[in-house]
Amino acid sequence: MLGEALCDYNKVSNLCVRAGRVIFARSVRINARISVPGVSSGNPEKAPPKFLRDKKMVPDSDPPSLKDTDSLYQFFESSTKLVVLTGAGMSTECGIPDYRSPNGAYSTGFRPITHQEFVRSKRARRRYWARSYAGWRKFTAAQPSAAHYALASLEKAGRINFMITQNVDRLHHRAGSNPLEIHGTVYTVICIDCGYSFCRNLFQEELKALNPKWAAAIESLDHGNPGSDKSFGMKQRPDGDIEIDEKFWEEDYTIPTCQKCGGVLKPDVVFFGDNVPKDRADRAMEAARECDAFLVLGSALMTMSAYRLIKAAHESGAATAIVNIGVTRADDLVPLKINARLGEILPRVLHTGSLSIPAVR
Ligand SMILES: [Zn+2]
């Protein structure tokens, strides 16, 4: 499953280059300062905390204290087989909103589509794909953060044994990491009838070809006059979904079907109400049980598929820690809980003590 997803990711990358837009950064630039090269956008002097604090979708948090930075540094230093689990908090700093943080989508009354709705209701699918099509350009334009690059550096340096992400946005990949995507990715589309999967960009092109006038209207909105987003009430969602007026998808609108069997196509993500595929869940659980340290970054651990991992690591005797702004489901479980922005604390950890991180290329 993962192999297929990565293969499709490469196809996406090729397509993007072919279209004349280099969207995917395949390498990480080198920062050769002090004894810790390896981070480019991770340079704390160039990632002004003010910029992050100004973004409404990132919850308020003070800059990380020296004590917290040192505690996290010690956590990395004392582990030899570390598993890192990342969540939406990684992506909010890149402009992709999450569902559950104080400023997240739930706080505005938004309820994401469930697997059951998607499978049962043609209307729900039309609505999902209409919004998601409209949000795709902005979604794919988001760039990895300093936190993504810092993790890629730690991973390349052998400080992270295994990485798991709940995020579906491929930002880790673009920073140079290769995490297990436990909830799948929106960069791949899969047929729920026969399992055939293919690159999301091809789906976008098919949908556009089937609905040229509709697509043109969306694109004029997307690229349009200042304020046009507001006048149509467009809002981006964590899965790439976007709020859009019903008149843009209710009539004369055709969704592509599977080219192999004519079946129903779905983004290859685990929607609310669905289960993580067994092989993927097993790989994540095995990593959690066998690690000596388990670190959660930017997740409230509200989904059982994530919570059960840190619980399993804890029960098998691993050290555990969480960096997240706000409460998590496992706060009572972990000895080390830090409230901090990941884009601020992770680059600082790289520049702490004797942590020697070779350059990521
Ligand atoms: Zn099919």
Coordinates of C-alpha atoms and ligand atoms in Angstrom, one line a residue:
M1 CA 0.0 0.0 0.0
L2 CA 2.7 2.4 0.9
G3 CA 4.8 1.4 -2.1
E4 CA 1.9 2.3 -4.3
A5 CA 1.4 5.6 -2.6
L6 CA 5.0 6.6 -3.0
C7 CA 5.0 5.6 -6.7
D8 CA 2.0 7.8 -7.2
Y9 CA 3.8 10.6 -5.4
N10 CA 6.6 10.4 -7.9
K11 CA 4.0 10.6 -10.7
V12 CA 2.6 13.8 -9.1
S13 CA 6.1 15.2 -8.9
N14 CA 6.7 14.5 -12.6
L15 CA 3.4 16.0 -13.6
C16 CA 4.0 19.1 -11.7
V17 CA 7.4 19.6 -13.4
R18 CA 5.9 18.8 -16.7
A19 CA 3.3 21.5 -16.2
G20 CA 6.1 24.0 -15.7
R21 CA 5.6 24.4 -12.0
V22 CA 8.2 23.0 -9.6
I23 CA 6.1 22.3 -6.6
F24 CA 8.1 19.6 -4.9
A25 CA 11.4 20.4 -3.3
R26 CA 13.3 17.1 -3.6
S27 CA 16.3 18.3 -1.6
V28 CA 16.9 20.3 1.5
R29 CA 19.4 23.1 1.3
I30 CA 22.3 23.2 3.7
N31 CA 22.8 25.4 6.6
A32 CA 26.4 25.2 7.8
R33 CA 26.2 27.3 10.9
I34 CA 27.9 26.2 14.1
S35 CA 28.2 22.5 14.5
V36 CA 24.7 21.7 13.4
P37 CA 24.3 21.9 9.6
G38 CA 21.3 20.5 8.0
V39 CA 18.4 22.9 8.2
S40 CA 17.5 25.6 5.7
S41 CA 14.1 26.9 6.3
G42 CA 14.7 25.7 9.8
N43 CA 17.0 28.6 10.5
P44 CA 15.3 30.1 13.5
E45 CA 16.5 33.6 12.6
K46 CA 14.8 33.3 9.3
A47 CA 11.6 31.8 10.5
P48 CA 10.3 34.7 12.6
P49 CA 8.0 33.6 15.4
K50 CA 5.9 36.7 14.8
F51 CA 5.0 35.3 11.4
L52 CA 3.6 32.1 12.9
R53 CA 1.8 34.0 15.7
D54 CA 0.1 36.2 13.2
K55 CA -1.5 33.2 11.5
K56 CA -5.0 32.8 13.0
M57 CA -5.1 29.1 12.4
V58 CA -2.1 28.4 14.7
P59 CA -3.3 28.5 18.3
D60 CA -1.6 31.0 20.6
S61 CA 1.5 29.9 22.4
D62 CA 4.5 31.6 23.9
P63 CA 7.9 31.0 22.4
P64 CA 9.5 27.8 23.7
S65 CA 11.4 28.2 27.0
L66 CA 15.0 27.1 27.3
K67 CA 13.9 24.5 29.7
D68 CA 11.4 23.0 27.2
T69 CA 14.0 23.1 24.4
D70 CA 16.5 21.4 26.6
S71 CA 14.0 18.7 27.7
L72 CA 13.2 17.9 24.1
Y73 CA 16.9 17.9 23.2
Q74 CA 17.5 15.4 26.1
F75 CA 14.7 13.3 24.9
F76 CA 16.3 12.9 21.5
E77 CA 19.7 12.4 23.0
S78 CA 18.7 9.6 25.3
S79 CA 16.8 7.6 22.7
T80 CA 18.4 5.0 20.4
K81 CA 15.2 3.8 18.6
L82 CA 12.9 6.7 18.4
V83 CA 9.5 6.7 16.7
V84 CA 7.9 10.1 15.9
L85 CA 4.2 10.5 15.2
T86 CA 3.1 13.8 13.6
G87 CA -0.3 15.4 13.4
A88 CA -2.2 18.4 12.1
G89 CA -0.1 20.8 14.3
M90 CA 2.7 20.3 11.8
S91 CA 0.6 21.5 8.9
T92 CA -1.2 24.4 10.5
E93 CA 2.1 26.3 10.5
C94 CA 2.1 25.9 6.7
G95 CA -1.3 27.4 6.3
I96 CA -3.3 24.1 6.2
P97 CA -5.9 24.3 8.9
D98 CA -6.7 21.4 11.3
Y99 CA -10.0 20.3 12.8
R100 CA -9.5 20.2 16.5
S101 CA -7.2 23.0 17.7
P102 CA -8.8 26.0 19.4
N103 CA -8.9 27.8 16.1
G104 CA -9.6 24.7 14.1
A105 CA -12.5 23.8 11.8
Y106 CA -14.6 22.3 14.6
S107 CA -14.6 25.6 16.4
T108 CA -16.5 27.2 13.5
G109 CA -19.1 24.4 13.5
F110 CA -17.6 22.5 10.5
R111 CA -18.1 18.8 10.4
P112 CA -15.9 16.8 7.9
I113 CA -17.4 14.2 5.6
T114 CA -17.6 10.7 7.0
H115 CA -16.7 7.5 5.1
Q116 CA -20.2 6.3 5.3
E117 CA -21.6 9.5 3.8
F118 CA -19.1 9.4 1.0
V119 CA -19.8 5.8 0.1
R120 CA -23.6 6.0 0.4
S121 CA -24.4 9.5 -1.0
K122 CA -23.8 10.6 -4.5
R123 CA -24.7 14.1 -3.5
A124 CA -22.1 14.0 -0.7
R125 CA -19.5 12.8 -3.2
R126 CA -20.3 15.6 -5.6
R127 CA -20.1 18.1 -2.9
Y128 CA -16.8 16.7 -1.6
W129 CA -15.1 16.7 -5.0
A130 CA -16.4 20.1 -6.0
R131 CA -14.9 21.7 -2.9
S132 CA -11.8 19.6 -3.0
Y133 CA -11.2 20.4 -6.6
A134 CA -11.5 24.1 -5.8
G135 CA -9.1 23.9 -2.9
W136 CA -6.5 21.8 -4.6
R137 CA -4.3 24.6 -6.0
K138 CA -4.0 26.4 -2.6
F139 CA -3.6 23.1 -0.8
T140 CA -0.7 22.0 -3.0
A141 CA 0.9 25.4 -2.8
A142 CA 1.5 25.1 0.9
Q143 CA 5.2 24.7 1.7
P144 CA 6.9 22.6 4.4
S145 CA 7.8 24.4 7.6
A146 CA 10.9 24.8 9.6
A147 CA 9.6 21.9 11.7
H148 CA 9.3 19.6 8.6
Y149 CA 12.9 20.4 7.6
A150 CA 14.2 19.9 11.2
L151 CA 12.6 16.5 11.3
A152 CA 14.1 15.6 7.9
S153 CA 17.5 16.5 9.2
L154 CA 17.1 14.4 12.4
E155 CA 15.8 11.5 10.3
K156 CA 18.7 11.7 7.9
A157 CA 21.1 11.8 10.8
G158 CA 19.7 8.6 12.2
R159 CA 18.1 10.3 15.2
I160 CA 14.7 9.1 14.2
N161 CA 14.2 5.4 13.7
F162 CA 10.7 5.5 12.2
M163 CA 8.2 8.3 11.4
I164 CA 4.4 8.1 11.2
T165 CA 2.2 10.9 10.1
Q166 CA -1.5 11.4 10.4
N167 CA -1.3 14.2 7.8
V168 CA -2.4 13.6 4.3
D169 CA -0.6 16.6 2.7
R170 CA 2.8 15.1 1.7
L171 CA 4.6 18.1 3.3
H172 CA 7.0 15.7 5.1
H173 CA 7.9 14.1 1.8
R174 CA 8.6 17.5 0.3
A175 CA 11.0 18.3 3.1
G176 CA 12.8 15.0 2.4
S177 CA 11.2 12.6 4.9
N178 CA 9.4 9.4 4.1
P179 CA 6.9 8.7 6.9
L180 CA 4.2 6.0 7.0
E181 CA 1.0 7.9 6.2
I182 CA -1.3 6.2 8.6
H183 CA -4.4 8.1 7.3
G184 CA -3.3 7.9 3.6
T185 CA -2.9 10.9 1.3
V186 CA -5.0 13.1 -0.9
Y187 CA -2.3 12.9 -3.5
T188 CA -3.7 9.5 -4.6
V189 CA -7.2 8.6 -5.7
I190 CA -8.5 5.0 -5.3
C191 CA -11.4 3.1 -6.6
I192 CA -13.6 1.8 -3.7
D193 CA -14.9 -1.0 -5.9
C194 CA -11.7 -2.5 -7.4
G195 CA -8.8 -0.8 -5.5
Y196 CA -7.2 0.7 -8.6
S197 CA -5.3 3.8 -7.6
F198 CA -3.8 6.7 -9.5
C199 CA -2.3 10.2 -9.2
R200 CA -4.6 12.9 -7.9
N201 CA -3.4 15.4 -10.5
L202 CA -4.7 13.1 -13.2
F203 CA -8.1 13.0 -11.5
Q204 CA -8.1 16.8 -11.3
E205 CA -7.4 17.0 -15.1
E206 CA -10.2 14.4 -15.8
L207 CA -12.7 16.4 -13.7
K208 CA -11.7 19.6 -15.4
A209 CA -12.1 18.0 -18.9
L210 CA -15.6 16.6 -17.9
N211 CA -16.7 20.0 -16.5
P212 CA -14.9 22.7 -18.5
K213 CA -17.3 25.6 -17.7
W214 CA -17.5 24.7 -14.1
A215 CA -13.8 24.4 -13.8
A216 CA -13.3 27.8 -15.5
A217 CA -15.7 29.3 -13.0
I218 CA -13.7 27.8 -10.1
E219 CA -10.4 28.9 -11.5
S220 CA -11.6 32.5 -12.0
L221 CA -12.6 32.4 -8.3
D222 CA -9.4 30.9 -7.3
H223 CA -7.2 33.3 -9.2
G224 CA -9.8 36.0 -9.2
N225 CA -10.3 39.5 -7.9
P226 CA -9.2 40.3 -4.4
G227 CA -12.1 39.5 -2.1
S228 CA -13.7 37.0 -4.4
D229 CA -13.0 34.2 -1.9
K230 CA -14.9 36.1 0.7
S231 CA -17.9 36.9 -1.5
F232 CA -18.4 33.2 -2.2
G233 CA -17.6 32.2 1.4
M234 CA -14.7 30.0 0.4
K235 CA -12.7 28.4 3.3
Q236 CA -10.0 25.8 3.0
R237 CA -10.3 22.6 5.1
P238 CA -7.6 20.2 6.3
D239 CA -8.2 17.6 3.7
G240 CA -8.0 20.1 0.9
D241 CA -11.7 20.6 0.9
I242 CA -13.1 24.1 0.5
E243 CA -16.4 25.7 1.3
I244 CA -18.1 26.8 -1.9
D245 CA -21.5 28.0 -3.0
E246 CA -23.8 25.1 -4.0
K247 CA -24.6 26.7 -7.4
F248 CA -21.1 25.7 -8.5
W249 CA -21.7 21.9 -8.1
E250 CA -25.4 21.1 -8.0
E251 CA -26.1 21.1 -11.7
D252 CA -24.4 19.9 -14.9
Y253 CA -21.5 18.5 -13.0
T254 CA -19.9 15.1 -13.7
I255 CA -17.4 13.2 -11.4
P256 CA -14.9 10.9 -13.1
T257 CA -15.3 7.2 -12.4
C258 CA -12.7 4.4 -12.3
Q259 CA -11.2 3.8 -15.7
K260 CA -10.8 0.1 -14.9
C261 CA -14.3 -0.8 -13.6
G262 CA -16.4 2.3 -13.7
G263 CA -16.6 2.3 -9.9
V264 CA -16.6 5.1 -7.4
L265 CA -13.4 7.0 -6.8
K266 CA -12.3 8.4 -3.4
P267 CA -9.2 10.2 -2.2
D268 CA -6.9 7.6 -0.7
V269 CA -7.4 8.9 2.8
V270 CA -9.1 7.4 5.9
F271 CA -12.2 9.5 6.4
F272 CA -13.8 9.8 9.8
G273 CA -15.8 6.7 10.4
D274 CA -13.4 4.5 8.4
N275 CA -10.6 2.2 9.7
V276 CA -6.9 2.4 8.9
P277 CA -6.0 -0.4 6.5
K278 CA -4.7 -3.4 8.5
D279 CA -1.2 -3.6 7.0
R280 CA -0.6 0.0 7.7
A281 CA -2.0 -0.1 11.3
D282 CA 0.1 -3.2 11.9
R283 CA 3.3 -1.5 10.7
A284 CA 2.7 1.5 13.0
M285 CA 1.8 -0.7 16.0
E286 CA 4.9 -2.8 15.5
A287 CA 7.1 0.3 15.4
A288 CA 5.4 1.6 18.6
R289 CA 5.9 -1.6 20.5
E290 CA 9.6 -2.0 19.5
C291 CA 10.8 1.6 20.0
D292 CA 12.6 2.9 23.1
A293 CA 11.1 6.3 22.8
F294 CA 7.9 7.6 21.2
L295 CA 7.4 11.3 20.5
V296 CA 4.1 12.9 19.4
L297 CA 4.3 16.2 17.5
G298 CA 1.3 18.4 16.8
S299 CA -1.5 15.9 17.6
A300 CA -4.2 15.9 20.2
L301 CA -4.4 12.1 19.7
M302 CA -8.1 12.2 19.4
T303 CA -8.3 9.4 16.9
M304 CA -8.0 5.9 18.4
S305 CA -5.5 4.9 15.6
A306 CA -3.1 7.5 17.0
Y307 CA -3.8 7.2 20.7
R308 CA -3.3 3.4 20.7
L309 CA 0.2 3.8 19.4
I310 CA 1.5 6.0 22.2
K311 CA -0.4 3.8 24.7
A312 CA 1.3 0.7 23.3
A313 CA 4.7 2.4 23.4
H314 CA 4.1 3.4 27.0
E315 CA 3.0 -0.1 28.0
S316 CA 6.1 -1.7 26.4
G317 CA 8.3 0.6 28.5
A318 CA 9.3 3.3 26.0
A319 CA 9.9 6.8 27.0
T320 CA 7.1 9.1 25.8
A321 CA 6.7 12.8 25.1
I322 CA 4.3 15.1 23.4
V323 CA 4.8 18.6 21.9
N324 CA 1.4 20.1 21.1
I325 CA -0.4 23.3 21.8
G326 CA -3.4 22.4 23.9
V327 CA -4.6 19.3 25.7
T328 CA -4.2 15.8 24.3
R329 CA -5.8 12.5 25.0
A330 CA -2.5 11.2 26.4
D331 CA -1.5 14.1 28.7
D332 CA -1.9 11.8 31.8
L333 CA 0.2 9.2 30.2
V334 CA 3.4 11.1 29.3
P335 CA 6.1 12.3 31.7
L336 CA 7.1 15.1 29.2
K337 CA 4.4 17.4 27.7
I338 CA 5.5 20.6 26.0
N339 CA 3.2 23.4 24.7
A340 CA 5.1 25.0 21.9
R341 CA 5.0 25.7 18.2
L342 CA 6.9 23.0 16.3
G343 CA 8.4 25.5 13.8
E344 CA 10.0 27.2 16.8
I345 CA 11.1 24.4 19.1
L346 CA 12.4 21.8 16.6
P347 CA 14.9 24.0 14.9
R348 CA 16.1 25.2 18.3
V349 CA 16.6 21.6 19.4
L350 CA 18.9 21.1 16.4
H351 CA 21.0 23.9 17.6
T352 CA 21.2 22.7 21.2
G353 CA 24.1 21.0 23.0
S354 CA 26.2 18.5 21.1
L355 CA 23.5 17.2 18.8
S356 CA 25.4 16.8 15.6
I357 CA 23.3 16.6 12.6
P358 CA 24.9 16.0 9.2
A359 CA 23.7 18.0 6.2
V360 CA 20.6 16.8 4.5
R361 CA 21.0 16.6 0.7
Ligands
ZN1 ZN -12.4 0.3 -10.2

